[in-house]
Amino acid sequence: MPHADAGLARSRALRLAWPIGVAVVGVVAGYLLSIGLSGYFVFLAVSAVTAAIAILGLGIVTGSAGMIALCQLTFAAVGAWVVSLFNVLEVPGGFVVWLIAGGLAAGVVGILVGLPALRLRGVNLAVVTLGFAAAFDVTLLQIQFPGSKDGIPVLRPEGFSTDRGYFFFSIIVLAVCGLVVFWLQRGRWGSSWKAVAFSERGTASVGQSVQQAKLTAFAVSAALGGISGGLLAGQVQLPFASSFTPLQSLALYVLAVMSGAYLIDMAIFGGILWVLVPELLKRWGVPQDWGFVIFGALGVQALTSGTNLGQGIRNLWWKRADRRAAAAREAAKADAAAHPAVVEPPVEASVPTLPTSAPRPASGEPALSVTGLTVRFGALKALDEVSLEVPAGSVMGLIGPNGAGKSTFVDAISGFLPQASGAVRLGGTTLGRMSPTKRARLGLRRTFQQDRVPPALTVDAYVRFVARRRVTAEEVAEVLDFFGCPPARTRLAGVDVGTRRLVEVAANVLARPRVLLLDEPAAGLSHEEHLELGARLREVPARYGMAIVLIEHDLDLVRTVCSTLTVLDFGRVLASGPQDEVLADPAVIKAYMGETEML
Ligand code: ADP
Ligand code: MG
């Protein structure tokens, strides 16, 4: 299909080119502004640019990764301090090198400040970061910026030393920062930030280290803060501690939350507001500190309404786009119904037919073997000496009434219950006390009974994030098509929860684990979709090469999809083995007498 390949290559090139195009247009507009604006406004414009870069950084830690950090201007102070120091020491390379060094130094400090974030959340993390900001503020007043006592001004980059020139320079820095953030947001780190904001367990379960996701968010965010501070040092040439107070960090945070600073355009808008509001207040003869009150009120509004300005605007746009897409799908369906002979249904999309014979278990080394697994929640024994084996290349059904311990079993196997005792072997490896992340990387994957699919991602970004290996667009499209998921470009926020969980299954299958544990994957699907999923899962071991443990309530489905079966009841194994034998077991029949849900 050379034609399709050319189209794919073109769309890839376009995806790469358009952000660069936007950045270039921004730089050109900045150049025109630098010529056109009056002197005073040029100075204000540089302040807006530095604020925009700081807010861009805040957007990563607070917007994407969902943590509260109230010390962004402290990172800026670190950047400004390093630039001042390098200026005094006359470090070779000039301003650009000093600026980068300031960003890197702030990034390192960001990691140190981010360390408590590995244990703390919400208000506690906010207090720690604000405390750090206050402590640094006091220190800064003591040590001052290098060169400030002797009045040594920071040397601006060559060719950009006038205010107009420096404004143009700051626009270039903003464009570069914007591009870097754009690509980071769309890459693995960006996905990990959005995943960790939604669910830490969900993040760990796909083999992504939660610590790494949080620390990279802090590092990138702080580095941008450092660059912003470095730029400010070049702007004012003699920086003062009063530009970097905790109160200003607080106001900047509120502004970032209110505008939706994880969206690059909104970070720039926030930067403009940061300068514009106090300026307008000054013109109206109102003390500028009232600006903080205005930002605070807008922030409260954003927090209580649950959405921010940028997201609100985008939601309006997406609603229209979703409606258009739905209308197009309906039209295509109607068209297909009107001309059934013209549109040949693809093999994949044909109505699934479940074979009536039971699949036989494979022989050989088990993919997963569990011995004496016990889990206590206080006085309750949720799992009691559970032992079972999952044959390689098979689908094992795990059934039992609500509260039998099925989800607890999955949690314990995937490493989320450190109190679990017993032995779990994946292939030839004993898992012992291994973390969920490590287990996932070894080839043990699981899905969740509750929704843990981060809505901030597209289907494509999510599937690639979960797969944890290089996959081609064709591979992604194939697995999505196989499971009847929406196309790769779909936003996860725009689909229902049943579909999101189907995408979760498809993504984990694409990861090609050794064993995949599925905790009621069909919950939220219609009856037909449920049957279709069953038929697909039956094919997965042969097609993608893995063993599946399927928790499922529909016994008819279990009968046709699973070769082996384990029945749990009050945390104990009632029966385990080839499914026809298990279902014929008198103990099982007795336990399920009257369990209409099961029969
Ligand atoms: P199933 O998935 O089979 O419906 P679960 O594994 O969710 O059952 O639950 C098994 C038992 O363990 C239930 O009695 C449940 O109330 C209890 N349980 C599950 N998780 C916890 C927990 N985190 N703390 C206390 N009890 C729990
Ligand atoms: Mg459950």
Short mmCIF file of N, CA, C and O in Angstrom, two decimals, residues 93-96 98 155-162 165-166 169:
data_model
loop_
_atom_site.label_atom_id
_atom_site.label_comp_id
_atom_site.label_asym_id
_atom_site.label_seq_id
_atom_site.Cartn_x
_atom_site.Cartn_y
_atom_site.Cartn_z
N GLY A 93 31.52 31.85 27.34
CA GLY A 93 30.31 31.35 26.69
C GLY A 93 29.23 32.40 26.67
O GLY A 93 28.34 32.38 25.83
N GLY A 94 29.30 33.33 27.64
CA GLY A 94 28.34 34.43 27.65
C GLY A 94 26.98 34.06 28.18
O GLY A 94 26.76 32.96 28.72
N PHE A 95 26.04 34.97 27.98
CA PHE A 95 24.74 34.90 28.64
C PHE A 95 23.97 33.60 28.35
O PHE A 95 23.35 33.04 29.25
N VAL A 96 24.03 33.15 27.09
CA VAL A 96 23.24 31.95 26.74
C VAL A 96 23.69 30.76 27.58
O VAL A 96 22.88 30.01 28.12
N TRP A 98 25.20 30.90 30.49
CA TRP A 98 24.83 31.15 31.90
C TRP A 98 23.36 30.81 32.13
O TRP A 98 22.98 30.25 33.15
N LEU A 155 25.67 41.12 32.15
CA LEU A 155 25.92 41.43 30.75
C LEU A 155 24.94 40.66 29.86
O LEU A 155 24.89 39.44 29.90
N ARG A 156 24.16 41.42 29.08
CA ARG A 156 23.20 40.75 28.19
C ARG A 156 23.91 40.11 26.99
O ARG A 156 25.06 40.45 26.70
N PRO A 157 23.24 39.21 26.29
CA PRO A 157 23.90 38.54 25.14
C PRO A 157 24.27 39.56 24.07
O PRO A 157 23.55 40.55 23.86
N GLU A 158 25.36 39.26 23.39
CA GLU A 158 25.85 40.15 22.35
C GLU A 158 24.81 40.30 21.24
O GLU A 158 24.22 39.30 20.81
N GLY A 159 24.59 41.52 20.78
CA GLY A 159 23.62 41.76 19.70
C GLY A 159 22.21 41.96 20.22
O GLY A 159 21.31 42.34 19.48
N PHE A 160 21.98 41.67 21.51
CA PHE A 160 20.64 41.83 22.09
C PHE A 160 20.70 42.71 23.34
O PHE A 160 19.96 42.49 24.29
N SER A 161 21.63 43.65 23.37
CA SER A 161 21.87 44.36 24.63
C SER A 161 20.87 45.50 24.86
O SER A 161 20.67 45.91 26.00
N THR A 162 20.24 46.03 23.79
CA THR A 162 19.23 47.07 24.02
C THR A 162 17.97 46.40 24.57
O THR A 162 17.81 45.19 24.47
N GLY A 165 16.21 44.73 21.70
CA GLY A 165 16.93 43.52 21.32
C GLY A 165 16.72 42.41 22.34
O GLY A 165 16.50 41.25 21.99
N TYR A 166 16.75 42.79 23.62
CA TYR A 166 16.61 41.78 24.68
C TYR A 166 15.21 41.18 24.68
O TYR A 166 15.04 39.99 24.95
N PHE A 169 15.24 38.63 22.07
CA PHE A 169 15.96 37.47 22.59
C PHE A 169 15.05 36.63 23.50
O PHE A 169 14.98 35.41 23.40
#
